[in-house]
C-alpha positions in Angstrom: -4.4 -101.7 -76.0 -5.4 -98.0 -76.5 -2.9 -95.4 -78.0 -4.4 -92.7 -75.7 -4.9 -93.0 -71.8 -7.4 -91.9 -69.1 -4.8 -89.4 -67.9 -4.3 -87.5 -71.4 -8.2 -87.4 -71.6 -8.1 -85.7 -67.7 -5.4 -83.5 -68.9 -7.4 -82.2 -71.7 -10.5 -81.9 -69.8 -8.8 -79.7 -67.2 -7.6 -77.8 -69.8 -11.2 -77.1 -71.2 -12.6 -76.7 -67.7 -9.8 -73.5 -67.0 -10.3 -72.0 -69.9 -6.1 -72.4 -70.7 -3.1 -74.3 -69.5 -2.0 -71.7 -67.6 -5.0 -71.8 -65.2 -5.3 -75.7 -65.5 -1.8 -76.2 -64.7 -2.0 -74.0 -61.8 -5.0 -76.1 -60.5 -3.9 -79.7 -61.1 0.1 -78.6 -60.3 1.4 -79.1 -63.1 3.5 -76.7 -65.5 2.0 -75.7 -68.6 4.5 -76.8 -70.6 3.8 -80.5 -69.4 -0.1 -79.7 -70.2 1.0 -78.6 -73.4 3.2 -81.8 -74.3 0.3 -84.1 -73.4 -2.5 -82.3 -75.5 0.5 -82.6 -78.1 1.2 -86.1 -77.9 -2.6 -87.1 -77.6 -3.5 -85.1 -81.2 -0.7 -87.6 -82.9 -1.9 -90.6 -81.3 -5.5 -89.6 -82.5 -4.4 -88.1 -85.8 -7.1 -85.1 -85.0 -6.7 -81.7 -83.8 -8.7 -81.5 -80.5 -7.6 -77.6 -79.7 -7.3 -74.3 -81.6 -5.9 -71.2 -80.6 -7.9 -68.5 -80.3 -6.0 -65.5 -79.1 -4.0 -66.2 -76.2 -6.5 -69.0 -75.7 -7.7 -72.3 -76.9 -10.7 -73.9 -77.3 -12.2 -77.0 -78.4 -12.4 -78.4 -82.5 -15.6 -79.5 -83.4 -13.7 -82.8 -83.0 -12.0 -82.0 -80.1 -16.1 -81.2 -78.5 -17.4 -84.6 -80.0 -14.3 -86.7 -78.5 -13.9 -84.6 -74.9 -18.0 -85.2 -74.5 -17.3 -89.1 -75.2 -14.2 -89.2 -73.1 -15.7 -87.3 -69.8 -18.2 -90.2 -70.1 -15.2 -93.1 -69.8 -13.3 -90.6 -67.0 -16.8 -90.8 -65.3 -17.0 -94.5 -65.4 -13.6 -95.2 -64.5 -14.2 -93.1 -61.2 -17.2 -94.8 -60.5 -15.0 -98.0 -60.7 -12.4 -96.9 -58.4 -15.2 -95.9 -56.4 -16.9 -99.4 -56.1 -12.9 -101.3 -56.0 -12.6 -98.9 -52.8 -15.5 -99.8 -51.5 -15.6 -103.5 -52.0 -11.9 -103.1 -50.5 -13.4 -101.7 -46.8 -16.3 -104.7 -47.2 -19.0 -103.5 -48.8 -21.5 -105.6 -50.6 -21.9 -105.9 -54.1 -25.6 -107.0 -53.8 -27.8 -106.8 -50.9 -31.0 -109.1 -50.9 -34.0 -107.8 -49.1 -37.0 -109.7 -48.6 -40.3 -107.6 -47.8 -43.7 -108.8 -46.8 -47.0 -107.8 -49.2 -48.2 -106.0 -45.6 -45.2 -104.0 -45.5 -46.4 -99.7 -46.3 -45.5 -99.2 -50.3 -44.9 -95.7 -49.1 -41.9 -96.6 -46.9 -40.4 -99.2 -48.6 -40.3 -96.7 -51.9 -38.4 -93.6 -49.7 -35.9 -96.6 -48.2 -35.3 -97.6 -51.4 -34.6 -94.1 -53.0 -32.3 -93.5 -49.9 -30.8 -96.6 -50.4 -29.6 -95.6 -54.0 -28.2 -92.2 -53.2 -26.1 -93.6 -50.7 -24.8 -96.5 -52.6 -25.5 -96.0 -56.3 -23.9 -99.5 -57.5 -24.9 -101.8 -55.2 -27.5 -104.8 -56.6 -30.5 -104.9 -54.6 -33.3 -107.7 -55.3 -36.0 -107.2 -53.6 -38.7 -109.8 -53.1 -41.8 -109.2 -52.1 -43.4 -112.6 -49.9 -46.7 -113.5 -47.8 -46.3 -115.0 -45.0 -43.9 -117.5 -44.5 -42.1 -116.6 -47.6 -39.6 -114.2 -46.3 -38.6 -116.1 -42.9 -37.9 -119.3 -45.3 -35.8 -117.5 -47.3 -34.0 -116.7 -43.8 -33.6 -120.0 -42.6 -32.2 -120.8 -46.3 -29.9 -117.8 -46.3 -30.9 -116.3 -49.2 -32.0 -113.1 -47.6 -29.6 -110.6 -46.0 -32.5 -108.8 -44.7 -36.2 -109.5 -44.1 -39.6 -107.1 -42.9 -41.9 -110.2 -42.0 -44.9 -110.2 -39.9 -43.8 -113.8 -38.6 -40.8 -114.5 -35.3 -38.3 -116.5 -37.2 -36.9 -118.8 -34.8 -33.9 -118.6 -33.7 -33.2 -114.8 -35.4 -33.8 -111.9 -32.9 -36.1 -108.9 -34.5 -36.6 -105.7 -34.1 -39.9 -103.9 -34.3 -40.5 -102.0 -37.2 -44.2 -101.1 -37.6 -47.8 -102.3 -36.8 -50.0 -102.6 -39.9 -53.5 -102.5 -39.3 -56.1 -104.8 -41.4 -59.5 -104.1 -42.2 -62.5 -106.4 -43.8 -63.9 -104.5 -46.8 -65.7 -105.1 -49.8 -67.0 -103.2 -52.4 -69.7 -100.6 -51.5 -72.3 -102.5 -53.8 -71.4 -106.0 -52.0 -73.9 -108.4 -51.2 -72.8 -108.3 -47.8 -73.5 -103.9 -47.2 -76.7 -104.4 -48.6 -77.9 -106.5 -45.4 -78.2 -103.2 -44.2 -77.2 -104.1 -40.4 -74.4 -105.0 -38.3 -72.5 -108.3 -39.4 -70.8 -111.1 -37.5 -68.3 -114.2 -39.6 -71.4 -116.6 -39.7 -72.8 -113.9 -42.3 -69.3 -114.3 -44.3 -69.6 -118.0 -44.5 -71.8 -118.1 -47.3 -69.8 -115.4 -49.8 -66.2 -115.8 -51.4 -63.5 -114.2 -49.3 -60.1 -113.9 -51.1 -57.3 -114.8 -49.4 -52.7 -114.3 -50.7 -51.5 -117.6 -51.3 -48.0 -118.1 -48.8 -44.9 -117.3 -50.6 -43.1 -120.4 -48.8 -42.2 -122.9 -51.1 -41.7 -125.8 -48.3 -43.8 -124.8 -45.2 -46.6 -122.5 -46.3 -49.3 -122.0 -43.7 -52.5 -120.4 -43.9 -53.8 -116.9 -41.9 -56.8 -114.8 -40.2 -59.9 -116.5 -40.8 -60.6 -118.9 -43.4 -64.0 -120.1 -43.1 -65.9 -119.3 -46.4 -67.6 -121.7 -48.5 -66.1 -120.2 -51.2 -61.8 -118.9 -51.7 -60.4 -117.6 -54.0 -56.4 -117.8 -53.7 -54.3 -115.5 -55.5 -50.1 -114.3 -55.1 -50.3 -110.9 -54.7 -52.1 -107.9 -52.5 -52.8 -105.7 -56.0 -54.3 -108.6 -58.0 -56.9 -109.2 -54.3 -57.5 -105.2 -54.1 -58.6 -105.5 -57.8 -60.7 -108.4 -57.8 -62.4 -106.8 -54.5 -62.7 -103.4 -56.2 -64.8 -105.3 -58.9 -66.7 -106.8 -55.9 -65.7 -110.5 -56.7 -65.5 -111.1 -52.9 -64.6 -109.6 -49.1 -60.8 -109.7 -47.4 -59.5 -108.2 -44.8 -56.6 -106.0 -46.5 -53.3 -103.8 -44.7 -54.9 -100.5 -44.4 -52.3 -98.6 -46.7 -52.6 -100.4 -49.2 -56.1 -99.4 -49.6 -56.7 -96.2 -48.0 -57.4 -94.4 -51.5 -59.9 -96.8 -52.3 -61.6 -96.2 -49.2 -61.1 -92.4 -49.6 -62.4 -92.6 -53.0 -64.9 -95.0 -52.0 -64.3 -98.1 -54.2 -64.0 -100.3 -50.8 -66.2 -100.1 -47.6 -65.1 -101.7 -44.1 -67.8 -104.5 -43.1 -69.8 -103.4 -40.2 -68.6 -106.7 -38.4 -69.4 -106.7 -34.6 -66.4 -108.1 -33.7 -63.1 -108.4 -36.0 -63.6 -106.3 -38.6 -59.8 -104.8 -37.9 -56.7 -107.2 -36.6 -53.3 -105.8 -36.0 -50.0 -107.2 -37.4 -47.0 -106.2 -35.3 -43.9 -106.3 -38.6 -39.9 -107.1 -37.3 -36.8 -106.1 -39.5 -34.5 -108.8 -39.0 -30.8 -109.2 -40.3 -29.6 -112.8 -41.6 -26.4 -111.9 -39.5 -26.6 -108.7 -37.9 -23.1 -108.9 -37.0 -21.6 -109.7 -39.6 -23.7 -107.3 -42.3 -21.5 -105.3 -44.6 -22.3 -101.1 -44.6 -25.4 -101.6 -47.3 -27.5 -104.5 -45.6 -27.3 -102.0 -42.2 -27.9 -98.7 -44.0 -31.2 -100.6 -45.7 -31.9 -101.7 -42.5 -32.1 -98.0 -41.3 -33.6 -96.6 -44.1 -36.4 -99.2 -43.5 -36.7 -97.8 -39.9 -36.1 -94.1 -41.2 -39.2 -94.3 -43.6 -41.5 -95.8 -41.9 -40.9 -93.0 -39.2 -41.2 -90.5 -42.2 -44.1 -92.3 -43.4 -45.9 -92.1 -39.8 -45.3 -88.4 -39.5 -47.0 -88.4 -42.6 -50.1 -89.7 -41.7 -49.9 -92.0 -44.3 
């Protein structure tokens, strides 16, 4: 057990912090006397002088400085705890699991996350990013309190987050820009189209159109962008995630006739919106917030 306790390590801090025990005393209502006795009693538990006089003042040792410096660090951390017990006490989650479609703007999910921390510092978030039917699985199995999927889960009601817009591209340098004229999908057929394998472990499925000769499959947005940007293939891609690309010019839309854009309406969707603790809701609106943010934006 320790000698010394958090409350002789406050009393010496507020002594530090009002330059006396007069003026700490008259702040934490207390008499300095009482002040006095615990700074006392906590130098013979330690064995070490933490204050000198200097004056009609005090101020710290050099080992009072080293061991006030370590202390304010376990006063922190106990208040953090207390903070978290009272929490936990009025039903908040220790760990909220969010599950977040590929398609979903990396924009908005990054400023709902940062909001999500300030407000609630130590709760556990895992995040996992899934394709298609990956996040409405993890629904059905309950191991998401929250999901942004571009899919209906059935028997969950949704609510309508955002509409990401996909567009066919390919490298400037592309077999396919070089026909020099307007395109339709029987000219794909012939060239490799790249295509995010389902995140579903039980019933993955298979989306947009699929007809290539050749596919490549891969589990991830950044690792198709990449391959494309190397022009190992078309694919039709959410727009922000490759708008700097096409700024920059590393990616060019196909000049399909028909279908060169699709749009993908994206639902937030609560495991049990009714009975979601305080951080699962305020995710929820942060998603909302951000991609509003994120719209005003122009991003």
């Amino acid at each position: 057990m320790s000698r010394v306790t958090l409350a002789q390590w406050q009393t010496l801090a507020a002594v530090v912090d009002h330059g006396g025990f007069a003026r700490a005393a008259e702040a934490i209502h207390k008499s300095p006397s009482t002040l006095n006795h615990a700074v006392h009693k906590l130098e013979e538990q330690l064995g070490v002088k933490v204050l000198e006089p200097v004056g009609r003042q005090v101020r710290l040792t050099e080992a009072g400085e080293m061991l006030l410096r370590r202390a304010r660090q376990l006063l922190e951390s106990a208040e953090s705890l207390e903070d978290v017990a009272g929490r936990l006490a009025e039903g908040l989650e220790a760990e909220v699991v969010l599950a977040v479609d590929q398609l979903f703007p990396p924009d908005a999910l990054a400023r709902a996350l940062e909001a999500f921390s300030s407000a609630y510092p130590h709760v556990r978030v895992q995040l996992h990013e899934t394709v298609l039917n990956g996040g409405v699985e993890m629904l059905y199995d309950g191991r998401a309190d929250l999901v942004a999927s571009g899919l209906a889960a059935q028997g969950f009601l949704g609510e309508p987050l955002v509409t990401v817009r996909f567009i066919a591209v390919a490298h400037p340098e592309h077999a396919l820009h070089h026909l020099g004229r307007e395109l339709d999908l029987r000219d794909l057929v012939q060239y490799r189209q790249l295509v995010v394998r389902d995140s579903a472990l039980r019933q993955s499925m298979d989306s947009g159109w699929l007809k290539a000769e050749q596919r490549w499959t891969v589990s991830h947005l950044d690792t198709s962008i990449g391959m494309l940007e190397r022009g190992l293939g078309f694919a039709w891609l959410p727009e922000t995630r490759i708008q700097s690309a096409l700024d920059d010019g590393r990616l060019r839309p196909l000049p399909l006739a028909a279908g060169g854009t699709r749009q993908v309406p994206m639902q937030l969707i609560y495991r049990d919106r009714d009975r979601a603790g305080p951080a699962t809701r305020a995710m929820g609106r942060n998603l909302v917030e951000a991609v509003k943010g994120c719209e005003g934006d122009s991003i």
